Tab-separated table of C-alpha atoms in Angstrom:
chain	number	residue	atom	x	y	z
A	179	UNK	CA	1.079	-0.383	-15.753
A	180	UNK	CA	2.601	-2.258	-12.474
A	181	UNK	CA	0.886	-0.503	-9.706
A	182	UNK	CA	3.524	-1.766	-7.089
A	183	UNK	CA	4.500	-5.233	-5.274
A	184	UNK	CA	4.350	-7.199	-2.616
A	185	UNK	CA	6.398	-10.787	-1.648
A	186	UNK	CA	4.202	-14.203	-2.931
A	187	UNK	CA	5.033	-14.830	1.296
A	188	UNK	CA	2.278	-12.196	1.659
A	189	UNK	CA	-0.044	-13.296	-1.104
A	190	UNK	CA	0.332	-16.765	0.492
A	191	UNK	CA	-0.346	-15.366	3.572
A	192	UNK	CA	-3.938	-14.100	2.398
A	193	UNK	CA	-4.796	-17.252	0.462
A	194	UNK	CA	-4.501	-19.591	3.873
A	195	UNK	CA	-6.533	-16.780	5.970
A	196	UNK	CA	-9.161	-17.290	3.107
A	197	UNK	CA	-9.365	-20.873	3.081
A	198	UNK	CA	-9.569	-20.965	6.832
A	199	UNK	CA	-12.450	-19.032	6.069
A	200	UNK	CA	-14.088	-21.203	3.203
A	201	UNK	CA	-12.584	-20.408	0.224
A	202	UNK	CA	-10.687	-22.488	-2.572
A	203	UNK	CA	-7.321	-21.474	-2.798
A	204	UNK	CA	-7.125	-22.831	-6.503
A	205	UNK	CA	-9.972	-21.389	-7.615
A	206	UNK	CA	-8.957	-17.842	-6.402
A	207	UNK	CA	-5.787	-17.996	-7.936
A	208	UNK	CA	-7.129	-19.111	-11.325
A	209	UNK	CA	-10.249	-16.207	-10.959
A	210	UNK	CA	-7.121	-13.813	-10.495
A	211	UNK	CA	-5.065	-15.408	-13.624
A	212	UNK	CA	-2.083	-16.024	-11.059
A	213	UNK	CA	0.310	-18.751	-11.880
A	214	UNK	CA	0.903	-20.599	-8.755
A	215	UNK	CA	4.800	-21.676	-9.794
A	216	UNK	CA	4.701	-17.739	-9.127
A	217	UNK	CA	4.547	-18.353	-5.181
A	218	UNK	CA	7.405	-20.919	-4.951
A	219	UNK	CA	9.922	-18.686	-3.906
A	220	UNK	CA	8.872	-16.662	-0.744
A	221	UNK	CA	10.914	-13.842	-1.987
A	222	UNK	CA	9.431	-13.354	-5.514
A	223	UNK	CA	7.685	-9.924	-6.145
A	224	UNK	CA	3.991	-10.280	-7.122
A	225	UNK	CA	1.870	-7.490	-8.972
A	226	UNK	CA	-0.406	-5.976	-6.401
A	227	UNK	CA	-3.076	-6.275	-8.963
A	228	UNK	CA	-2.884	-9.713	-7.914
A	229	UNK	CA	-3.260	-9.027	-4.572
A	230	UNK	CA	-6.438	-7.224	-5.318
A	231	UNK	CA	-8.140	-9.771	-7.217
A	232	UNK	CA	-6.974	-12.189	-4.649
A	233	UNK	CA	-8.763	-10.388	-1.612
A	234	UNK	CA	-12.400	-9.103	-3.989
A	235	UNK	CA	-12.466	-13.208	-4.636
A	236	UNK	CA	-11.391	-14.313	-1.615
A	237	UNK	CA	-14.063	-11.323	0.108
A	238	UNK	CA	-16.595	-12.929	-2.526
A	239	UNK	CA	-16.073	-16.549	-1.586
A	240	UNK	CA	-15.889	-16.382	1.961
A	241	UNK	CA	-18.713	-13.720	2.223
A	242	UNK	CA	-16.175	-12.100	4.951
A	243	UNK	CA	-15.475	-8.262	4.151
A	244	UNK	CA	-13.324	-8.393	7.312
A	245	UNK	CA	-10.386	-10.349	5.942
A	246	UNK	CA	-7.835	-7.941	5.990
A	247	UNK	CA	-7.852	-7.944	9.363
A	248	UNK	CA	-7.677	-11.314	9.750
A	249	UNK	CA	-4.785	-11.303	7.452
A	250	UNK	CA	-3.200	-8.968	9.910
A	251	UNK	CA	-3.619	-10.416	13.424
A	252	UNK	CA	-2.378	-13.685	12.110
A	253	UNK	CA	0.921	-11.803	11.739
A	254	UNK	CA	4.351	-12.849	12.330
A	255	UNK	CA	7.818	-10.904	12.955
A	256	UNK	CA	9.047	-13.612	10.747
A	257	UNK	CA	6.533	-12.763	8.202
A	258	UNK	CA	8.805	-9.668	7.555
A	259	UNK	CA	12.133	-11.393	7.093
A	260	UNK	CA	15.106	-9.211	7.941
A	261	UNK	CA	13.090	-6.474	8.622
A	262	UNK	CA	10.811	-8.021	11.145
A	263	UNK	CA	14.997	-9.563	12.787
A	264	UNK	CA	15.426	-6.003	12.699
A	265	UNK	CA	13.069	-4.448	14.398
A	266	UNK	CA	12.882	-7.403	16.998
A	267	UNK	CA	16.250	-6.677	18.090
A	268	UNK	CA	15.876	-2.879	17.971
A	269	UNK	CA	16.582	-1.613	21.279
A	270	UNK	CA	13.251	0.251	21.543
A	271	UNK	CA	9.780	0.259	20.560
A	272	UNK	CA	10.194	3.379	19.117
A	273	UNK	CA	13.556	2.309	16.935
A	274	UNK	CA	11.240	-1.037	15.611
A	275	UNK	CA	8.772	1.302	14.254
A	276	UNK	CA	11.131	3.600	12.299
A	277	UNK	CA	13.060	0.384	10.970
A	278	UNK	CA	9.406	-1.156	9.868
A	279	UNK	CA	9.013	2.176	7.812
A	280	UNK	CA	12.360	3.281	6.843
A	281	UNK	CA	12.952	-0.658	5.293
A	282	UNK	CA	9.384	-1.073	4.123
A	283	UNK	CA	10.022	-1.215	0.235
A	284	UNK	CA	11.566	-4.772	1.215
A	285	UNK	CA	8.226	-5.951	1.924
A	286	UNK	CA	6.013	-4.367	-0.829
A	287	UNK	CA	5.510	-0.743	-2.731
A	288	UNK	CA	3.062	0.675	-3.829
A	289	UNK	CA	2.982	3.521	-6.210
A	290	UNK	CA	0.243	5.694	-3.762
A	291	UNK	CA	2.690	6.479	-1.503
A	292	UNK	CA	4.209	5.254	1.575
A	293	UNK	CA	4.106	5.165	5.169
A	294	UNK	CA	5.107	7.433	7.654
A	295	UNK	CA	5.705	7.884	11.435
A	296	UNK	CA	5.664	10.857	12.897
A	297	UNK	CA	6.504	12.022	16.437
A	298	UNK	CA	5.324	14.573	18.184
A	299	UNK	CA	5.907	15.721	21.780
A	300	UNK	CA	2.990	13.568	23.299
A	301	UNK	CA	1.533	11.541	20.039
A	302	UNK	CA	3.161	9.432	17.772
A	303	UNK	CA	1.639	8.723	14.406
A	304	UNK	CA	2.057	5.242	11.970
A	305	UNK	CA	0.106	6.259	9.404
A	306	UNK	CA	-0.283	4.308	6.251
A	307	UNK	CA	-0.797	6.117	2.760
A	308	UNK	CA	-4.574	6.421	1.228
A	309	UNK	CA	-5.518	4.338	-1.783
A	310	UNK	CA	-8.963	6.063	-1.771
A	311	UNK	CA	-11.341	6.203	-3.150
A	312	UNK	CA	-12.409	3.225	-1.541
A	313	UNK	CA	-15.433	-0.098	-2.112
A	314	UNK	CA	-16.153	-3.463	-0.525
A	315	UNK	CA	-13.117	-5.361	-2.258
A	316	UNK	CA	-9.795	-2.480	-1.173
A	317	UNK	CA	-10.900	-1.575	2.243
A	318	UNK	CA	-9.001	-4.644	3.269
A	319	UNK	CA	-5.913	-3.482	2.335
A	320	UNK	CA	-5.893	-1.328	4.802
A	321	UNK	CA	-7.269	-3.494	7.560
A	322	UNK	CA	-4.868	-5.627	6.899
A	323	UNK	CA	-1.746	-3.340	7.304
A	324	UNK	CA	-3.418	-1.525	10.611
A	325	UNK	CA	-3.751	-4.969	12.334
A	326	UNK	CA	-0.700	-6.316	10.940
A	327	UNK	CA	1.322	-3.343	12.736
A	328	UNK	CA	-1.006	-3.371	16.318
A	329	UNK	CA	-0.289	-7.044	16.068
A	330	UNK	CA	3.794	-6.526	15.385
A	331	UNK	CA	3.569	-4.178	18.414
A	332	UNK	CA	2.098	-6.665	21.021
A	333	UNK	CA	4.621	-9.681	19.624
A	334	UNK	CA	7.340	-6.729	19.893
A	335	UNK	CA	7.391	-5.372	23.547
A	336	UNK	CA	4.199	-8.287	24.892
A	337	UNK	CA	2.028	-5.320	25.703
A	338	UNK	CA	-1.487	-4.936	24.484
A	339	UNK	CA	-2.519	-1.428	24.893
A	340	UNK	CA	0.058	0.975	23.362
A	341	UNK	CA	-2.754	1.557	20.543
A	342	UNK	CA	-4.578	4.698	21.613
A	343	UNK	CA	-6.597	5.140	18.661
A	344	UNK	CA	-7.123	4.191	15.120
A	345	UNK	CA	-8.011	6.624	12.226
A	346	UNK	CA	-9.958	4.776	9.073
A	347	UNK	CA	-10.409	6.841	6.447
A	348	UNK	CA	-13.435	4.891	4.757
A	349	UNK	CA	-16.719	5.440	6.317
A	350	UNK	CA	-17.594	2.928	8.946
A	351	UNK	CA	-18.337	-0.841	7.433
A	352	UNK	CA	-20.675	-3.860	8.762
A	353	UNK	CA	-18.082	-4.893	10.519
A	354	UNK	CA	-17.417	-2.319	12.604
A	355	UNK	CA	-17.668	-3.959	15.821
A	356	UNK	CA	-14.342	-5.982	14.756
A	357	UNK	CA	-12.214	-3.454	14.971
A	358	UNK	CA	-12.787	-2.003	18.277
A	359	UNK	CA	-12.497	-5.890	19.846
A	360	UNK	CA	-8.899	-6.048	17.947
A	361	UNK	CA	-7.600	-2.664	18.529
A	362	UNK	CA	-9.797	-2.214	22.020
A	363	UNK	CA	-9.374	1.762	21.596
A	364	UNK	CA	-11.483	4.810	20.118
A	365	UNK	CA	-11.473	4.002	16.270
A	366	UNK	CA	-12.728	7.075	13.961
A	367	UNK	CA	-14.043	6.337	10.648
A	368	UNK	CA	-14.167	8.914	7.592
A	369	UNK	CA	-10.670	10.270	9.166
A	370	UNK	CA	-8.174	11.809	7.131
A	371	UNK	CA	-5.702	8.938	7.111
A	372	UNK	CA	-4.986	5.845	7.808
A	373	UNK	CA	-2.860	5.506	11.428
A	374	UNK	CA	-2.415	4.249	14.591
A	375	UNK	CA	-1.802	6.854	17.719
A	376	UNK	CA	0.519	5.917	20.205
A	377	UNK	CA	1.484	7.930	23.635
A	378	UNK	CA	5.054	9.325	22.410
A	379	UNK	CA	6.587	8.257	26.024
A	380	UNK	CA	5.759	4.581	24.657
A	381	UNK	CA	8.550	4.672	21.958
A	382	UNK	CA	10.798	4.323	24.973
A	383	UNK	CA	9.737	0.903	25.828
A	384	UNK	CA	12.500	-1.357	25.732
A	385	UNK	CA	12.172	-4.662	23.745
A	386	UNK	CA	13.245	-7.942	25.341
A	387	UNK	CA	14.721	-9.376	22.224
A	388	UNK	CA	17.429	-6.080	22.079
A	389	UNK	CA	20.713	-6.973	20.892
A	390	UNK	CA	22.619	-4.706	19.674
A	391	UNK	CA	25.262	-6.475	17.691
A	392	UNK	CA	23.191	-8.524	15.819
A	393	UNK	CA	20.646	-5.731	15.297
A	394	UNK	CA	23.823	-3.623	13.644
A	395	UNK	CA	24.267	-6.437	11.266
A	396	UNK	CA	20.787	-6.847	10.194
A	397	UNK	CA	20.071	-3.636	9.773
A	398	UNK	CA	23.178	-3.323	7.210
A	399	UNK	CA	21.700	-6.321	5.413
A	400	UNK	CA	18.201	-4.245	4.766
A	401	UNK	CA	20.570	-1.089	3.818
A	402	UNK	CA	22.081	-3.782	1.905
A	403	UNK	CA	19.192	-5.370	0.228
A	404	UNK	CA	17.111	-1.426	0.103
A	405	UNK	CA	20.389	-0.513	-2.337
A	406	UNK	CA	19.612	-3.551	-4.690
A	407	UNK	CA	16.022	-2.906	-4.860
A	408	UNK	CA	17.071	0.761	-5.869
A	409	UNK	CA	19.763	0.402	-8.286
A	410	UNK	CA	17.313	-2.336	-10.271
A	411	UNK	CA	14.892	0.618	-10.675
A	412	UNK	CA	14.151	2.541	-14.204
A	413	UNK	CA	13.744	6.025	-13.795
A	414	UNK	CA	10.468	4.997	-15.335
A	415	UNK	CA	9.201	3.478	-12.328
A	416	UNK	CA	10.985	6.392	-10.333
A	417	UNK	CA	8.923	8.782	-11.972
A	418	UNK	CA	5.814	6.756	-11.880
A	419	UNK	CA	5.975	5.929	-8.101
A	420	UNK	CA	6.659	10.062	-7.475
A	421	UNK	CA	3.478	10.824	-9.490
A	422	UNK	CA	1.428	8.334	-8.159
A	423	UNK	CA	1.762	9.862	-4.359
A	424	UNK	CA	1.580	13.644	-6.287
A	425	UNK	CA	-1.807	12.954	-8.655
A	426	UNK	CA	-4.321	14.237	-6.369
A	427	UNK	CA	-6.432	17.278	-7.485
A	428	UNK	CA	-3.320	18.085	-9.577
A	429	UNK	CA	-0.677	17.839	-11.995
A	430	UNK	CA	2.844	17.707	-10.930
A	431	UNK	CA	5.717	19.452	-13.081
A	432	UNK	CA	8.638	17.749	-13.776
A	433	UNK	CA	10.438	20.351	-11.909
A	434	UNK	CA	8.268	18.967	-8.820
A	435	UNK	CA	9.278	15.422	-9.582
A	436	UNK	CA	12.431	15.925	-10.112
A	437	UNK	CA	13.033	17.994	-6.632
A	438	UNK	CA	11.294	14.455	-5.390
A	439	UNK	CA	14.268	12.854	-6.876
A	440	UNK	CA	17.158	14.841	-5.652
A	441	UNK	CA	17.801	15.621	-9.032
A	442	UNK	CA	17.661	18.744	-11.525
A	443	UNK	CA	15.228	18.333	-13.833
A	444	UNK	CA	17.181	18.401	-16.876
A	445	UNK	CA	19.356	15.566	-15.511
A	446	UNK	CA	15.674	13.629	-15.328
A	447	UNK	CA	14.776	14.257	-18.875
A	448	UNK	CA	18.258	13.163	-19.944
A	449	UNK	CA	17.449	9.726	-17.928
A	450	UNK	CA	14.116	9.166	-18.859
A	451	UNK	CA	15.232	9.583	-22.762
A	452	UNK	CA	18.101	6.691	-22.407
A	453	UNK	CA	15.238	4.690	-21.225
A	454	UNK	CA	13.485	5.932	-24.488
A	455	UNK	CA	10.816	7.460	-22.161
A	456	UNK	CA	9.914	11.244	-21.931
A	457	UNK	CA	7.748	13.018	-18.727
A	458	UNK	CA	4.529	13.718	-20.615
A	459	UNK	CA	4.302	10.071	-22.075
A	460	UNK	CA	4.251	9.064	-18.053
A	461	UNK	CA	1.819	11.489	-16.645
A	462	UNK	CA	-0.092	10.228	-19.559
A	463	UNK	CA	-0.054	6.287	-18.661
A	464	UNK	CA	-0.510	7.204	-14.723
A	465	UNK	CA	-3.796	9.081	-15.479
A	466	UNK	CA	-5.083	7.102	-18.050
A	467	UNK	CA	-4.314	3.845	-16.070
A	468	UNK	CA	-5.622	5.530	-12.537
A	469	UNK	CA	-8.621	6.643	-14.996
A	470	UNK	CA	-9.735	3.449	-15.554
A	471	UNK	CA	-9.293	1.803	-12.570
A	472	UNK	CA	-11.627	4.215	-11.451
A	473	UNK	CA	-14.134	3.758	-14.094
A	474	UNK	CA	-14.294	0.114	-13.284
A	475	UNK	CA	-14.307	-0.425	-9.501
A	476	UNK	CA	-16.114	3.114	-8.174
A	477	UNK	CA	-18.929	5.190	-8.888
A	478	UNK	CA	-17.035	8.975	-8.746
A	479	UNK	CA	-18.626	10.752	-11.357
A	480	UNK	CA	-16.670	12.068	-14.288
A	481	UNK	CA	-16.018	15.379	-12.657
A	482	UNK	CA	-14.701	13.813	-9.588
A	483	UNK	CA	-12.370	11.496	-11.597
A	484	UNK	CA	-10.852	14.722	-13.804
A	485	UNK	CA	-9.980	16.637	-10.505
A	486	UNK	CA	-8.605	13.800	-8.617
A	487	UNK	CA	-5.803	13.397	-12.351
A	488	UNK	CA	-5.710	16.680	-12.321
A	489	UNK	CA	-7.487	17.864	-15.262
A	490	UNK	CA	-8.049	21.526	-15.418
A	491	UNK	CA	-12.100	20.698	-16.977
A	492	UNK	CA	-13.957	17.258	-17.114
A	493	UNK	CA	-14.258	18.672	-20.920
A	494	UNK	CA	-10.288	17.703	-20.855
A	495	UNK	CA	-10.311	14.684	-19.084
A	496	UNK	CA	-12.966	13.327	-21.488
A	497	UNK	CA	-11.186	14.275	-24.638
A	498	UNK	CA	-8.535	11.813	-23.175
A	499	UNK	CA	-9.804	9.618	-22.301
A	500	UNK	CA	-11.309	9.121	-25.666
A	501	UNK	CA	-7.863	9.094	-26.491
A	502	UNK	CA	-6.658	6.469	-24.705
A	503	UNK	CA	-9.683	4.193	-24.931
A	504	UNK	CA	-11.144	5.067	-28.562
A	505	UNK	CA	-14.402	5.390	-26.151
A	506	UNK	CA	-16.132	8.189	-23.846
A	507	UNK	CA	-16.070	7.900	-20.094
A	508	UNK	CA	-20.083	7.496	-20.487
A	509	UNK	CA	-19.630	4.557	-23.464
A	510	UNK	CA	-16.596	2.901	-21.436
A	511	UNK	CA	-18.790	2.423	-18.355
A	512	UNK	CA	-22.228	1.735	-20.302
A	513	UNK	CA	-19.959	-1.479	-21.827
A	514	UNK	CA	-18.720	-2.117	-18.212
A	515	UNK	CA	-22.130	-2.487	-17.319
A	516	UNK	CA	-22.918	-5.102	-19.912
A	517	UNK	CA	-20.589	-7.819	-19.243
């Protein structure tokens, strides 16, 4: 199952900060079976699987955990196409940020979620979506979207302290000392989320690029381009992107989903059967799929991996996953442990 996307600029963009490091850019892409005729056209939307086995070989090559931020302070505005135009000609600092969420799909998805910014009175939050739980090769992921947006900021408005603090929500890595020389604020590791603080009275910053006439136009090329990127979705992958921010600790109903949707949830069923597909069937693929990612690249124990899917006992969760793999949980990660 496609866990999301991102644009081959980005996976590009990781495989030069890894060779500046020390790493062979062929080699990683034939480690992560990715055909390089993929990355010809900037545009082109790559598996993020690929973008995981990408960063765990380019981590393994280079010996640098720290990549992902790397990745992200060698950010451009032009890295983001139309949204990065966009927000450069926003009129505020605070209009950039909700046009670097509200267009973000144009970029990359992921099925975890998505980000959000939220203002408050006196704090502003960008928070980015958890793909926990977390080990040494996915922590860069989100280093390298944290960076990525301090960096945007500073390129934005040319100031260098609107970050106020940083909340990590894996536990504090050898690296540690990185982060507070790129973000020079407070950072707080084992946080709830994944964000960047601002002072709310900084949204009001004005940008020197503003223009309003040209920012009017490219922000109805994004509306534009979001619409595309919509209509060319199954209800398959609507469905699977709902449950995959939804499948923690439970099971959603497709009542749930559906309200999600802006739909009734008979008018989903109907959809999903056109498309020969049926509710169950996906709840199905996302846990078994989720199941076995987890199996393979952490060490939760059975029990933890039936809550997070949902399962009302591990008893339940292992009778599936026989089902889906022809193995137990315990067999499936003894013969992990062999190869």
């Amino acid at each position: 199952m496609k866990i999301g996307d991102t644009t081959a600029h980005y996976i590009k963009q990781l495989l030069h900060v890894a060779t500046e490091a020390g790493a062979d850019a062929n080699q990683l892409l034939a480690d992560a079976d990715l055909n390089p005729m993929e990355l010809e056209d900037d545009d082109n939307r790559v598996d993020l699987t690929y973008l995981m086995r990408l960063g765990r070989g380019a981590i393994r090559q280079t010996g640098s955990p720290e990549i992902g931020l790397q990745l992200g302070i060698n950010s451009q505005i032009s890295d983001m196409g139309y949204v990065g135009l966009a927000a450069m000609t926003a009129p505020t600092l605070g209009e950039a940020l909700h046009t670097i969420v509200r267009y973000e799909h144009l970029n990359g998805q992921c099925y975890r979620g998505t980000s959000q910014l939220q203002v408050e009175p006196l704090q502003t939050t960008l928070s980015f979506y958890s793909i926990a739980p977390y080990n040494a090769y996915t922590c860069f992921v989100v280093d390298g979207v944290l960076s990525a947006w301090a960096r945007l900021c500073t390129l934005l408005t040319g100031h260098t302290d609107l970050v106020r603090k940083v909340d990590i929500e894996f536990d504090e890595p050898s690296y540690a000392d990185q982060y507070r020389q790129i973000f020079n604020c407070d950072i707080r590791f084992g946080a709830p989320r994944n964000a960047l603080l601002f002072n709310t009275d900084d949204l009001a910053i004005a940008l020197p690029e503003a223009n309003q006439q040209l920012n009017a136009r490219l922000v109805k090329q994004c509306d534009q381009l979001l619409n595309q990127v919509a209509l060319a979705d199954s209800y398959r992958n609507k469905v699977l992107k709902v449950l995959g921010t939804m499948l923690h600790g439970q099971t959603p109903s497709i009542d749930e989903v559906a309200l999600k949707l802006g739909m009734p949830s008979w008018t989903l069923r109907r959809k999903l059967k056109e498309e020969d597909s049926a509710y169950q069937s996906l709840v199905d693929e996302m846990r078994r799929d989720v199941a076995m990612s987890y199996m393979k690249s952490t060490d939760l124990t059975f029990g933890e991996i039936s809550y997070l899917l949902g399962f009302s006992t591990p008893g339940a969760f292992q009778r599936a996953f026989k089902r889906w793999s022809g193995k137990t949980p315990g067999e499936f990660r003894k013969s992990l442990s062999r190869k």
